[in-house]
Every structure is written in C-alpha cells, then in structure tokens.
Amino acid sequence: MRSIIKFFIFTFCASNVFFNVYAQNTNLMKTYGVEFAGFFDFQQQFQISPNSNNGMNYGQFELGISKNLNNFVSTEGAIAFNSETEKFELGSAICDIHLFGNDTEHLRKSSFFNSSGIQVGQFDIPFGIDYKFIPSPDRKFVSTPFVVQKTINCMNNLGVNFYGESNFTNFNFFLINGLTDKDVALGGRASIFPFENFELGTSYLANLKKVEINNSRIYGMDFQLTFKQIEFRSEVLQSYGIIEGAIDDCGLFNNHKGYYIQSIGYLDQYFEIPLFVGFRLGYWKTDNNLFQNNIENSLHRITSTLGYLITSGVEVRVELVNDKYYNQNNNTTLTSQLVVNF
C-alpha cells in the first residue's frame, strides 16, 4: 500500500511538472520539433473465487520523447515503470532511418514501398501482432493474452530491425541480444493483405546459441480483421526451450503452445455513447512433465471486457477473467482499470 501511495504522489508531481514545463516551452518545442507523450494506468482486482487476487496495484507508467532530426531520420526514447521491481527502466531508445518510401520523408522515392527503414536501439520485438498493443491505452483489454505471456512475453531488447511495408505486404527482420548474456537472437515477421482490412502473418524467433540438443525458438501465426466497428485478432504460438520470454531453466526443452482469438466492438455509432466491449478465448499447454504434479500444465481462459471513454485521453475498463485448469479447478477475477493517456 505504501508503494501505491508513493506512486500516486510521484505521478501527481511528475504530471504537474511535465505540464508546467510543457505549457511554458510549447513554442520552444515547436521550434525544435520535440514532442512529449505518456500514459499510466491503475488497476483494482476484486476477489470472486477463493484463489483469485484482491487489491489495488499500478499497471504501466511511461513517458516518451521524440524528434525528427531531418526528413529521413527520427529518434524516440521512453522511460517506463516496472511494477515488479518498482523501478523506472529504459523502455525504448530508437534511431529510425527511413530508406525507401512514397513520400519525401525517405532517402529514396519508391513506387513499391509505402515505407521502409532500419531501426537501431531498444524496442519492442515485432513478433506476432500483440506487440502493437503493449501500451495500456492501445490494448483495450486489461490483461495480455495468456499464451503471449508464456511464450514471447512482450519482449523488449537491444538490436537492429529492418522493416518495410507496401499495399499488400509488410515485413520485419531483427537481430537482437540473445536470451542469455553470451547469445544473440534473430527473427522476423512477414504478412500479406489478401484484401482490405485483413492481414495474415507469420513470425519466428530463434536463439543462435545451441543449448544441449535443441535451439530455443518460437513460431507464430496470426491474423487480424476489421469489419465496420468490430476488430478481430488471433494468434497461434509454439515455443521450444523458451518460457515467458526467457530460456526454460528446466532444461528439458518441452514445447509450450496455445492460441487466443478475440474481438472488440465499438458501440458509439449505435448508442451514441463511447462504449466498447471485448471477448477473448484462449488456451495454453506445456508438455513439461515437471508441471504434472501440483502445478497445472494447461489452461483455458475466457476474458470479457467493457470500456468507457470518459473524455479524450481518459478511459475506464472492467474485465472479467475465468481460468479453467486441466484438473477442472476454476479461478475468476474481476479487474477495473483507469487509463490516462497524455
């Protein structure tokens, strides 16, 4: 509780300092092209079943800055609060060199690429589609899909990323620090757009150092579709020797696999109220025999959410999560969340 109070005080003070500096230096920032942005969220969990959590905690807090150095080089950086360690850490630091594109913000004009370039620094690894929704203002659900947590786990690392996008395809190819101090990892994601507002993608990540017999690696398939006011997304993930974004320290290289499929519907067009609802169905399983005694080795999760936009940049959500383990034990948690985006 003391940590929560301290964080509330820090957030209040930091926000006041930020907005005062921002107000006093708006013209100066416009002159030099510097932009600030940030967000934070708080969560309250309510116990429904005997095994569920109960209490208030903070989710994410991030403050970022960006600047275009010229027409084809941009930079950005962010500090983020780690709620597990209760410390601020570097969230991102990226230099983005725009190579080929269809506008003047690229080194060379291209009729094929809408945009392409090289990113160097620390960034969220472009694997699957969930990495696009890591910030709490973008996710709409309170929680991350469980299979994502158990495999790639919203990985953030130092490295180089080559990217490109056209009207019918896009790709990312990255080389990053490995999952241990002496390793490097590589991977990428490629997708196609069979028709408007529909994307099919595949992803791969591998640790280049061989540990025992097998290479640590993750495979993924995904799709996303937007139809009027409804968004659909799904991923299927399978990993070998990697759990929660790190080397599986059990050393058995059992595979972890699963999927999720979700939909989000925006109701403002029908009810003239800025509401949205969401539903997610997920499954995860590990073949690790060490999990068969005392610890569940598979999970079915049903998640539903309801959100309301209070005003621009301020959103409140309520999420209900029901977990069903392989031994038929159920666990239900209700979580409310306040998200502020500035």
mmCIF file of C-alpha atoms in Angstrom:
data_model
loop_
_atom_site.group_PDB
_atom_site.id
_atom_site.type_symbol
_atom_site.label_atom_id
_atom_site.label_comp_id
_atom_site.label_asym_id
_atom_site.label_seq_id
_atom_site.Cartn_x
_atom_site.Cartn_y
_atom_site.Cartn_z
ATOM 1 C CA MET A 1 0.000 0.000 0.000
ATOM 2 C CA ARG A 2 2.868 2.412 0.791
ATOM 3 C CA SER A 3 4.309 1.791 -2.669
ATOM 4 C CA ILE A 4 0.946 2.594 -4.247
ATOM 5 C CA ILE A 5 0.648 5.839 -2.268
ATOM 6 C CA LYS A 6 4.210 6.806 -3.224
ATOM 7 C CA PHE A 7 3.437 6.099 -6.849
ATOM 8 C CA PHE A 8 0.250 8.208 -6.721
ATOM 9 C CA ILE A 9 2.251 11.100 -5.254
ATOM 10 C CA PHE A 10 5.031 10.688 -7.811
ATOM 11 C CA THR A 11 2.552 10.553 -10.685
ATOM 12 C CA PHE A 12 0.761 13.678 -9.483
ATOM 13 C CA CYS A 13 4.004 15.627 -9.017
ATOM 14 C CA ALA A 14 5.554 14.424 -12.266
ATOM 15 C CA SER A 15 2.406 15.265 -14.216
ATOM 16 C CA ASN A 16 2.311 18.781 -12.757
ATOM 17 C CA VAL A 17 5.979 19.374 -13.530
ATOM 18 C CA PHE A 18 5.573 17.969 -17.021
ATOM 19 C CA PHE A 19 2.525 20.058 -17.904
ATOM 20 C CA ASN A 20 4.040 23.240 -16.412
ATOM 21 C CA VAL A 21 7.226 22.760 -18.415
ATOM 22 C CA TYR A 22 5.167 21.851 -21.454
ATOM 23 C CA ALA A 23 2.998 24.967 -21.151
ATOM 24 C CA GLN A 24 5.994 27.261 -20.688
ATOM 25 C CA ASN A 25 8.009 25.793 -23.530
ATOM 26 C CA THR A 26 5.393 24.918 -26.152
ATOM 27 C CA ASN A 27 6.731 27.435 -28.646
ATOM 28 C CA LEU A 28 10.311 26.330 -27.996
ATOM 29 C CA MET A 29 9.407 22.674 -28.542
ATOM 30 C CA LYS A 30 7.548 23.516 -31.735
ATOM 31 C CA THR A 31 10.609 25.383 -32.977
ATOM 32 C CA TYR A 32 12.891 22.392 -32.372
ATOM 33 C CA GLY A 33 10.303 19.724 -33.256
ATOM 34 C CA VAL A 34 10.382 17.961 -29.880
ATOM 35 C CA GLU A 35 7.260 16.051 -28.833
ATOM 36 C CA PHE A 36 6.367 14.585 -25.437
ATOM 37 C CA ALA A 37 3.770 11.910 -24.717
ATOM 38 C CA GLY A 38 2.970 9.444 -21.974
ATOM 39 C CA PHE A 39 0.415 7.292 -20.208
ATOM 40 C CA PHE A 40 -0.263 5.453 -16.963
ATOM 41 C CA ASP A 41 -2.900 3.152 -15.525
ATOM 42 C CA PHE A 42 -4.113 1.844 -12.178
ATOM 43 C CA GLN A 43 -5.897 -1.441 -11.528
ATOM 44 C CA GLN A 44 -8.180 -2.758 -8.789
ATOM 45 C CA GLN A 45 -8.762 -6.507 -8.532
ATOM 46 C CA PHE A 46 -11.803 -7.970 -6.795
ATOM 47 C CA GLN A 47 -11.854 -11.488 -5.396
ATOM 48 C CA ILE A 48 -14.660 -13.632 -6.800
ATOM 49 C CA SER A 49 -13.315 -17.163 -6.383
ATOM 50 C CA PRO A 50 -11.200 -18.294 -3.381
ATOM 51 C CA ASN A 51 -7.945 -18.430 -5.387
ATOM 52 C CA SER A 52 -8.250 -15.068 -7.147
ATOM 53 C CA ASN A 53 -6.223 -11.969 -6.295
ATOM 54 C CA ASN A 54 -7.607 -8.984 -4.450
ATOM 55 C CA GLY A 55 -6.208 -5.457 -4.109
ATOM 56 C CA MET A 56 -5.067 -2.340 -5.929
ATOM 57 C CA ASN A 57 -1.899 -2.036 -7.978
ATOM 58 C CA TYR A 58 -0.400 0.067 -10.715
ATOM 59 C CA GLY A 59 -0.004 -1.235 -14.241
ATOM 60 C CA GLN A 60 2.139 0.856 -16.562
ATOM 61 C CA PHE A 61 3.655 4.330 -16.462
ATOM 62 C CA GLU A 62 5.623 5.583 -19.441
ATOM 63 C CA LEU A 63 6.946 8.969 -20.518
ATOM 64 C CA GLY A 64 8.377 9.362 -24.004
ATOM 65 C CA ILE A 65 10.058 11.974 -26.158
ATOM 66 C CA SER A 66 10.537 12.055 -29.928
ATOM 67 C CA LYS A 67 12.143 14.301 -32.523
ATOM 68 C CA ASN A 68 12.693 14.240 -36.272
ATOM 69 C CA LEU A 69 16.356 15.084 -36.882
ATOM 70 C CA ASN A 70 15.653 15.656 -40.569
ATOM 71 C CA ASN A 71 13.298 14.386 -43.278
ATOM 72 C CA PHE A 72 14.542 10.805 -43.092
ATOM 73 C CA VAL A 73 15.933 10.284 -39.571
ATOM 74 C CA SER A 74 13.761 10.237 -36.456
ATOM 75 C CA THR A 75 14.540 9.405 -32.841
ATOM 76 C CA GLU A 76 12.468 8.454 -29.846
ATOM 77 C CA GLY A 77 13.011 7.320 -26.293
ATOM 78 C CA ALA A 78 10.926 6.411 -23.275
ATOM 79 C CA ILE A 79 11.295 5.540 -19.625
ATOM 80 C CA ALA A 80 8.843 3.027 -18.171
ATOM 81 C CA PHE A 81 7.924 1.973 -14.653
ATOM 82 C CA ASN A 82 8.445 -1.725 -13.900
ATOM 83 C CA SER A 83 5.716 -2.690 -11.429
ATOM 84 C CA GLU A 84 7.530 -5.913 -10.464
ATOM 85 C CA THR A 85 10.810 -4.255 -9.435
ATOM 86 C CA GLU A 86 9.136 -0.914 -8.570
ATOM 87 C CA LYS A 87 11.838 0.923 -10.523
ATOM 88 C CA PHE A 88 11.983 3.039 -13.659
ATOM 89 C CA GLU A 89 13.780 1.464 -16.605
ATOM 90 C CA LEU A 90 14.600 2.348 -20.173
ATOM 91 C CA GLY A 91 11.573 1.354 -22.240
ATOM 92 C CA SER A 92 12.848 2.361 -25.665
ATOM 93 C CA ALA A 93 15.621 4.309 -27.378
ATOM 94 C CA ILE A 94 15.396 4.157 -31.160
ATOM 95 C CA CYS A 95 17.085 5.801 -34.118
ATOM 96 C CA ASP A 96 14.926 5.213 -37.208
ATOM 97 C CA ILE A 97 16.478 5.770 -40.643
ATOM 98 C CA HIS A 98 13.799 5.894 -43.351
ATOM 99 C CA LEU A 99 15.143 4.314 -46.551
ATOM 100 C CA PHE A 100 12.527 3.828 -49.286
ATOM 101 C CA GLY A 101 9.000 5.220 -49.305
ATOM 102 C CA ASN A 102 6.307 7.044 -51.196
ATOM 103 C CA ASP A 103 6.889 10.465 -49.635
ATOM 104 C CA THR A 104 9.662 12.968 -49.001
ATOM 105 C CA GLU A 105 10.400 11.578 -45.524
ATOM 106 C CA HIS A 106 12.572 8.814 -47.020
ATOM 107 C CA LEU A 107 16.034 8.740 -48.539
ATOM 108 C CA ARG A 108 14.710 7.413 -51.842
ATOM 109 C CA LYS A 109 11.326 7.601 -53.515
ATOM 110 C CA SER A 110 9.746 4.193 -54.135
ATOM 111 C CA SER A 111 6.680 3.051 -56.029
ATOM 112 C CA PHE A 112 6.685 -0.306 -54.193
ATOM 113 C CA PHE A 113 7.313 0.593 -50.541
ATOM 114 C CA ASN A 114 4.988 2.888 -48.646
ATOM 115 C CA SER A 115 7.709 2.977 -46.000
ATOM 116 C CA SER A 116 10.871 1.070 -45.094
ATOM 117 C CA GLY A 117 13.942 1.590 -42.983
ATOM 118 C CA ILE A 118 16.330 0.500 -40.262
ATOM 119 C CA GLN A 119 15.718 0.877 -36.534
ATOM 120 C CA VAL A 120 18.674 0.710 -34.148
ATOM 121 C CA GLY A 121 18.368 0.683 -30.370
ATOM 122 C CA GLN A 122 15.993 -0.775 -27.810
ATOM 123 C CA PHE A 123 12.467 -1.592 -28.955
ATOM 124 C CA ASP A 124 9.503 -3.927 -28.539
ATOM 125 C CA ILE A 125 10.286 -7.014 -30.624
ATOM 126 C CA PRO A 126 7.980 -7.155 -33.694
ATOM 127 C CA PHE A 127 6.788 -10.723 -33.214
ATOM 128 C CA GLY A 128 3.143 -11.596 -33.896
ATOM 129 C CA ILE A 129 0.579 -8.819 -33.530
ATOM 130 C CA ASP A 130 0.256 -8.359 -29.772
ATOM 131 C CA TYR A 131 3.455 -6.258 -29.632
ATOM 132 C CA LYS A 132 1.482 -3.456 -31.313
ATOM 133 C CA PHE A 133 -0.831 -3.292 -28.282
ATOM 134 C CA ILE A 134 1.590 -3.467 -25.349
ATOM 135 C CA PRO A 135 0.819 0.098 -24.097
ATOM 136 C CA SER A 136 -2.320 0.027 -21.956
ATOM 137 C CA PRO A 137 -4.121 2.782 -23.962
ATOM 138 C CA ASP A 138 -3.905 0.576 -27.076
ATOM 139 C CA ARG A 139 -4.778 -2.838 -25.642
ATOM 140 C CA LYS A 140 -8.438 -2.236 -24.605
ATOM 141 C CA PHE A 141 -8.267 -5.407 -22.508
ATOM 142 C CA VAL A 142 -6.673 -5.104 -19.076
ATOM 143 C CA SER A 143 -4.686 -8.326 -19.419
ATOM 144 C CA THR A 144 -2.253 -9.685 -22.004
ATOM 145 C CA PRO A 145 -3.263 -12.923 -23.784
ATOM 146 C CA PHE A 146 -2.005 -15.768 -21.587
ATOM 147 C CA VAL A 147 -0.237 -17.642 -24.398
ATOM 148 C CA VAL A 148 1.685 -14.444 -25.206
ATOM 149 C CA GLN A 149 2.767 -14.161 -21.561
ATOM 150 C CA LYS A 150 4.001 -17.755 -21.517
ATOM 151 C CA THR A 151 5.946 -17.534 -24.806
ATOM 152 C CA ILE A 152 7.272 -14.245 -26.260
ATOM 153 C CA ASN A 153 6.024 -12.252 -23.209
ATOM 154 C CA CYS A 154 6.056 -8.773 -24.792
ATOM 155 C CA MET A 155 9.822 -9.000 -25.308
ATOM 156 C CA ASN A 156 11.823 -5.758 -25.356
ATOM 157 C CA ASN A 157 15.510 -5.802 -26.251
ATOM 158 C CA LEU A 158 18.505 -4.097 -27.866
ATOM 159 C CA GLY A 159 19.187 -4.731 -31.526
ATOM 160 C CA VAL A 160 18.598 -3.814 -35.153
ATOM 161 C CA ASN A 161 15.307 -4.103 -37.036
ATOM 162 C CA PHE A 162 14.849 -3.887 -40.817
ATOM 163 C CA TYR A 163 11.260 -3.134 -41.795
ATOM 164 C CA GLY A 164 9.178 -2.460 -44.867
ATOM 165 C CA GLU A 165 5.534 -2.022 -45.801
ATOM 166 C CA SER A 166 3.649 -1.893 -49.086
ATOM 167 C CA ASN A 167 -0.015 -2.036 -50.071
ATOM 168 C CA PHE A 168 -0.113 -5.836 -49.970
ATOM 169 C CA THR A 169 2.677 -6.945 -47.624
ATOM 170 C CA ASN A 170 4.946 -5.908 -44.769
ATOM 171 C CA PHE A 171 7.951 -7.408 -43.014
ATOM 172 C CA ASN A 172 10.316 -7.046 -40.064
ATOM 173 C CA PHE A 173 13.684 -8.756 -39.719
ATOM 174 C CA PHE A 174 15.571 -8.244 -36.461
ATOM 175 C CA LEU A 175 18.876 -9.189 -34.854
ATOM 176 C CA ILE A 176 18.857 -8.667 -31.090
ATOM 177 C CA ASN A 177 20.636 -9.597 -27.878
ATOM 178 C CA GLY A 178 20.057 -13.248 -27.065
ATOM 179 C CA LEU A 179 18.156 -14.794 -24.203
ATOM 180 C CA THR A 180 21.391 -15.232 -22.232
ATOM 181 C CA ASP A 181 24.361 -12.870 -21.923
ATOM 182 C CA LYS A 182 26.514 -14.727 -24.475
ATOM 183 C CA ASP A 183 23.873 -15.308 -27.141
ATOM 184 C CA VAL A 184 22.288 -13.405 -29.980
ATOM 185 C CA ALA A 185 18.835 -13.990 -31.404
ATOM 186 C CA LEU A 186 17.286 -13.349 -34.778
ATOM 187 C CA GLY A 187 13.805 -13.485 -36.174
ATOM 188 C CA GLY A 188 11.146 -11.633 -38.018
ATOM 189 C CA ARG A 189 7.560 -11.305 -39.085
ATOM 190 C CA ALA A 190 6.085 -11.236 -42.583
ATOM 191 C CA SER A 191 2.467 -10.639 -43.515
ATOM 192 C CA ILE A 192 0.192 -10.187 -46.503
ATOM 193 C CA PHE A 193 -3.056 -8.297 -47.044
ATOM 194 C CA PRO A 194 -5.346 -10.544 -49.147
ATOM 195 C CA PHE A 195 -7.952 -7.804 -49.123
ATOM 196 C CA GLU A 196 -8.659 -4.508 -47.402
ATOM 197 C CA ASN A 197 -8.573 -4.536 -43.582
ATOM 198 C CA PHE A 198 -7.444 -8.178 -43.449
ATOM 199 C CA GLU A 199 -3.902 -9.298 -42.605
ATOM 200 C CA LEU A 200 -2.284 -12.738 -42.347
ATOM 201 C CA GLY A 201 1.135 -13.024 -40.712
ATOM 202 C CA THR A 202 3.803 -15.456 -39.596
ATOM 203 C CA SER A 203 6.630 -14.913 -37.090
ATOM 204 C CA TYR A 204 9.815 -16.647 -35.990
ATOM 205 C CA LEU A 205 12.442 -16.076 -33.297
ATOM 206 C CA ALA A 206 15.492 -18.251 -32.570
ATOM 207 C CA ASN A 207 18.326 -18.089 -30.071
ATOM 208 C CA LEU A 208 21.513 -18.672 -32.078
ATOM 209 C CA LYS A 209 23.493 -20.491 -29.390
ATOM 210 C CA LYS A 210 22.761 -24.209 -29.088
ATOM 211 C CA VAL A 211 21.917 -25.311 -25.561
ATOM 212 C CA GLU A 212 22.195 -29.078 -25.098
ATOM 213 C CA ILE A 213 20.435 -30.590 -28.137
ATOM 214 C CA ASN A 214 17.834 -28.137 -29.411
ATOM 215 C CA ASN A 215 17.752 -24.483 -30.355
ATOM 216 C CA SER A 216 15.446 -22.244 -28.333
ATOM 217 C CA ARG A 217 12.835 -20.873 -30.716
ATOM 218 C CA ILE A 218 9.271 -19.605 -31.087
ATOM 219 C CA TYR A 219 6.904 -19.895 -34.054
ATOM 220 C CA GLY A 220 3.761 -17.866 -34.591
ATOM 221 C CA MET A 221 0.825 -17.416 -36.963
ATOM 222 C CA ASP A 222 -1.634 -14.540 -36.727
ATOM 223 C CA PHE A 223 -4.469 -12.723 -38.427
ATOM 224 C CA GLN A 224 -6.384 -9.507 -37.870
ATOM 225 C CA LEU A 225 -9.567 -8.279 -39.495
ATOM 226 C CA THR A 226 -11.572 -5.078 -39.162
ATOM 227 C CA PHE A 227 -15.222 -5.112 -40.217
ATOM 228 C CA LYS A 228 -17.091 -1.863 -39.677
ATOM 229 C CA GLN A 229 -16.985 -1.265 -35.883
ATOM 230 C CA ILE A 230 -15.607 -4.694 -34.964
ATOM 231 C CA GLU A 231 -11.979 -5.825 -34.739
ATOM 232 C CA PHE A 232 -10.921 -9.489 -34.782
ATOM 233 C CA ARG A 233 -7.450 -10.746 -33.841
ATOM 234 C CA SER A 234 -5.935 -14.164 -33.274
ATOM 235 C CA GLU A 235 -2.527 -15.781 -32.766
ATOM 236 C CA VAL A 236 -1.250 -19.349 -32.566
ATOM 237 C CA LEU A 237 2.133 -19.660 -30.814
ATOM 238 C CA GLN A 238 4.519 -22.523 -30.128
ATOM 239 C CA SER A 239 7.876 -22.329 -28.357
ATOM 240 C CA TYR A 240 10.726 -24.744 -27.668
ATOM 241 C CA GLY A 241 13.036 -24.119 -24.724
ATOM 242 C CA ILE A 242 11.586 -20.645 -24.087
ATOM 243 C CA ILE A 243 9.031 -19.722 -21.451
ATOM 244 C CA GLU A 244 7.902 -16.186 -20.597
ATOM 245 C CA GLY A 245 10.492 -14.681 -22.935
ATOM 246 C CA ALA A 246 13.464 -16.408 -21.286
ATOM 247 C CA ILE A 247 15.397 -19.665 -21.564
ATOM 248 C CA ASP A 248 13.439 -22.514 -19.967
ATOM 249 C CA ASP A 249 15.606 -23.166 -16.901
ATOM 250 C CA CYS A 250 14.126 -26.647 -16.514
ATOM 251 C CA GLY A 251 16.445 -27.565 -19.372
ATOM 252 C CA LEU A 252 14.039 -30.096 -20.887
ATOM 253 C CA PHE A 253 13.064 -28.096 -23.975
ATOM 254 C CA ASN A 254 9.454 -29.149 -23.791
ATOM 255 C CA ASN A 255 7.194 -27.144 -26.030
ATOM 256 C CA HIS A 256 4.693 -24.567 -24.859
ATOM 257 C CA LYS A 257 1.842 -23.890 -27.228
ATOM 258 C CA GLY A 258 -1.536 -22.261 -27.412
ATOM 259 C CA TYR A 259 -3.733 -19.698 -29.071
ATOM 260 C CA TYR A 260 -6.147 -16.863 -28.482
ATOM 261 C CA ILE A 261 -8.924 -15.334 -30.549
ATOM 262 C CA GLN A 262 -10.532 -12.059 -29.597
ATOM 263 C CA SER A 263 -12.998 -9.462 -30.839
ATOM 264 C CA ILE A 264 -13.610 -5.848 -29.850
ATOM 265 C CA GLY A 265 -16.777 -3.960 -30.789
ATOM 266 C CA TYR A 266 -17.139 -0.177 -30.595
ATOM 267 C CA LEU A 267 -20.718 0.810 -29.751
ATOM 268 C CA ASP A 268 -20.602 4.600 -30.047
ATOM 269 C CA GLN A 269 -22.112 4.513 -33.537
ATOM 270 C CA TYR A 270 -25.170 2.604 -32.291
ATOM 271 C CA PHE A 271 -25.779 4.044 -28.817
ATOM 272 C CA GLU A 272 -24.112 7.467 -29.133
ATOM 273 C CA ILE A 273 -22.120 6.555 -26.019
ATOM 274 C CA PRO A 274 -18.324 5.976 -26.208
ATOM 275 C CA LEU A 275 -18.521 2.332 -25.108
ATOM 276 C CA PHE A 276 -16.677 -0.752 -26.309
ATOM 277 C CA VAL A 277 -16.972 -4.431 -25.436
ATOM 278 C CA GLY A 278 -14.461 -7.229 -25.942
ATOM 279 C CA PHE A 279 -14.305 -11.005 -25.720
ATOM 280 C CA ARG A 280 -11.242 -13.279 -25.791
ATOM 281 C CA LEU A 281 -10.944 -17.056 -25.774
ATOM 282 C CA GLY A 282 -7.511 -18.520 -25.046
ATOM 283 C CA TYR A 283 -5.721 -21.811 -24.432
ATOM 284 C CA TRP A 284 -2.185 -22.706 -23.319
ATOM 285 C CA LYS A 285 -0.438 -26.020 -22.674
ATOM 286 C CA THR A 286 3.063 -27.173 -21.784
ATOM 287 C CA ASP A 287 4.438 -30.680 -22.266
ATOM 288 C CA ASN A 288 6.856 -30.242 -19.362
ATOM 289 C CA ASN A 289 6.384 -33.276 -17.109
ATOM 290 C CA LEU A 290 7.576 -31.307 -14.091
ATOM 291 C CA PHE A 291 4.257 -29.468 -14.175
ATOM 292 C CA GLN A 292 2.133 -32.577 -13.823
ATOM 293 C CA ASN A 293 2.498 -32.773 -10.050
ATOM 294 C CA ASN A 294 0.936 -29.970 -8.002
ATOM 295 C CA ILE A 295 1.103 -27.359 -10.788
ATOM 296 C CA GLU A 296 -1.374 -27.138 -13.650
ATOM 297 C CA ASN A 297 0.082 -27.769 -17.105
ATOM 298 C CA SER A 298 -2.791 -26.424 -19.215
ATOM 299 C CA LEU A 299 -5.203 -23.525 -19.023
ATOM 300 C CA HIS A 300 -8.429 -22.453 -20.738
ATOM 301 C CA ARG A 301 -9.123 -18.746 -20.256
ATOM 302 C CA ILE A 302 -12.234 -16.723 -21.108
ATOM 303 C CA THR A 303 -11.875 -12.950 -20.879
ATOM 304 C CA SER A 304 -14.529 -10.276 -21.356
ATOM 305 C CA THR A 305 -14.145 -6.520 -21.066
ATOM 306 C CA LEU A 306 -16.281 -3.383 -21.042
ATOM 307 C CA GLY A 307 -14.778 0.066 -21.531
ATOM 308 C CA TYR A 308 -15.971 3.673 -21.437
ATOM 309 C CA LEU A 309 -14.185 6.783 -22.720
ATOM 310 C CA ILE A 310 -14.711 9.398 -20.009
ATOM 311 C CA THR A 311 -13.028 12.143 -22.010
ATOM 312 C CA SER A 312 -10.234 12.397 -24.532
ATOM 313 C CA GLY A 313 -7.274 10.505 -23.079
ATOM 314 C CA VAL A 314 -9.092 9.073 -20.041
ATOM 315 C CA GLU A 315 -10.680 5.627 -20.180
ATOM 316 C CA VAL A 316 -12.121 3.236 -17.609
ATOM 317 C CA ARG A 317 -12.440 -0.529 -18.144
ATOM 318 C CA VAL A 318 -13.820 -3.556 -16.338
ATOM 319 C CA GLU A 319 -12.504 -7.036 -17.174
ATOM 320 C CA LEU A 320 -13.752 -10.451 -16.066
ATOM 321 C CA VAL A 321 -11.313 -13.386 -16.378
ATOM 322 C CA ASN A 322 -12.283 -17.021 -15.862
ATOM 323 C CA ASP A 323 -9.486 -19.621 -15.775
ATOM 324 C CA LYS A 324 -10.136 -23.346 -16.031
ATOM 325 C CA TYR A 325 -7.171 -25.616 -15.332
ATOM 326 C CA TYR A 326 -6.661 -29.168 -16.509
ATOM 327 C CA ASN A 327 -7.809 -30.512 -13.134
ATOM 328 C CA GLN A 328 -11.149 -28.661 -13.539
ATOM 329 C CA ASN A 329 -10.356 -26.047 -10.876
ATOM 330 C CA ASN A 330 -11.793 -22.655 -11.792
ATOM 331 C CA ASN A 331 -10.489 -19.231 -10.863
ATOM 332 C CA THR A 332 -12.390 -15.987 -11.554
ATOM 333 C CA THR A 333 -11.042 -12.448 -11.219
ATOM 334 C CA LEU A 334 -12.739 -9.093 -11.802
ATOM 335 C CA THR A 335 -10.429 -6.138 -12.510
ATOM 336 C CA SER A 336 -11.189 -2.462 -13.037
ATOM 337 C CA GLN A 337 -8.669 -0.176 -14.726
ATOM 338 C CA LEU A 338 -8.242 3.566 -15.177
ATOM 339 C CA VAL A 339 -6.048 4.555 -18.137
ATOM 340 C CA VAL A 340 -4.738 8.091 -18.687
ATOM 341 C CA ASN A 341 -3.057 8.966 -21.982
ATOM 342 C CA PHE A 342 -1.436 12.399 -22.425
#
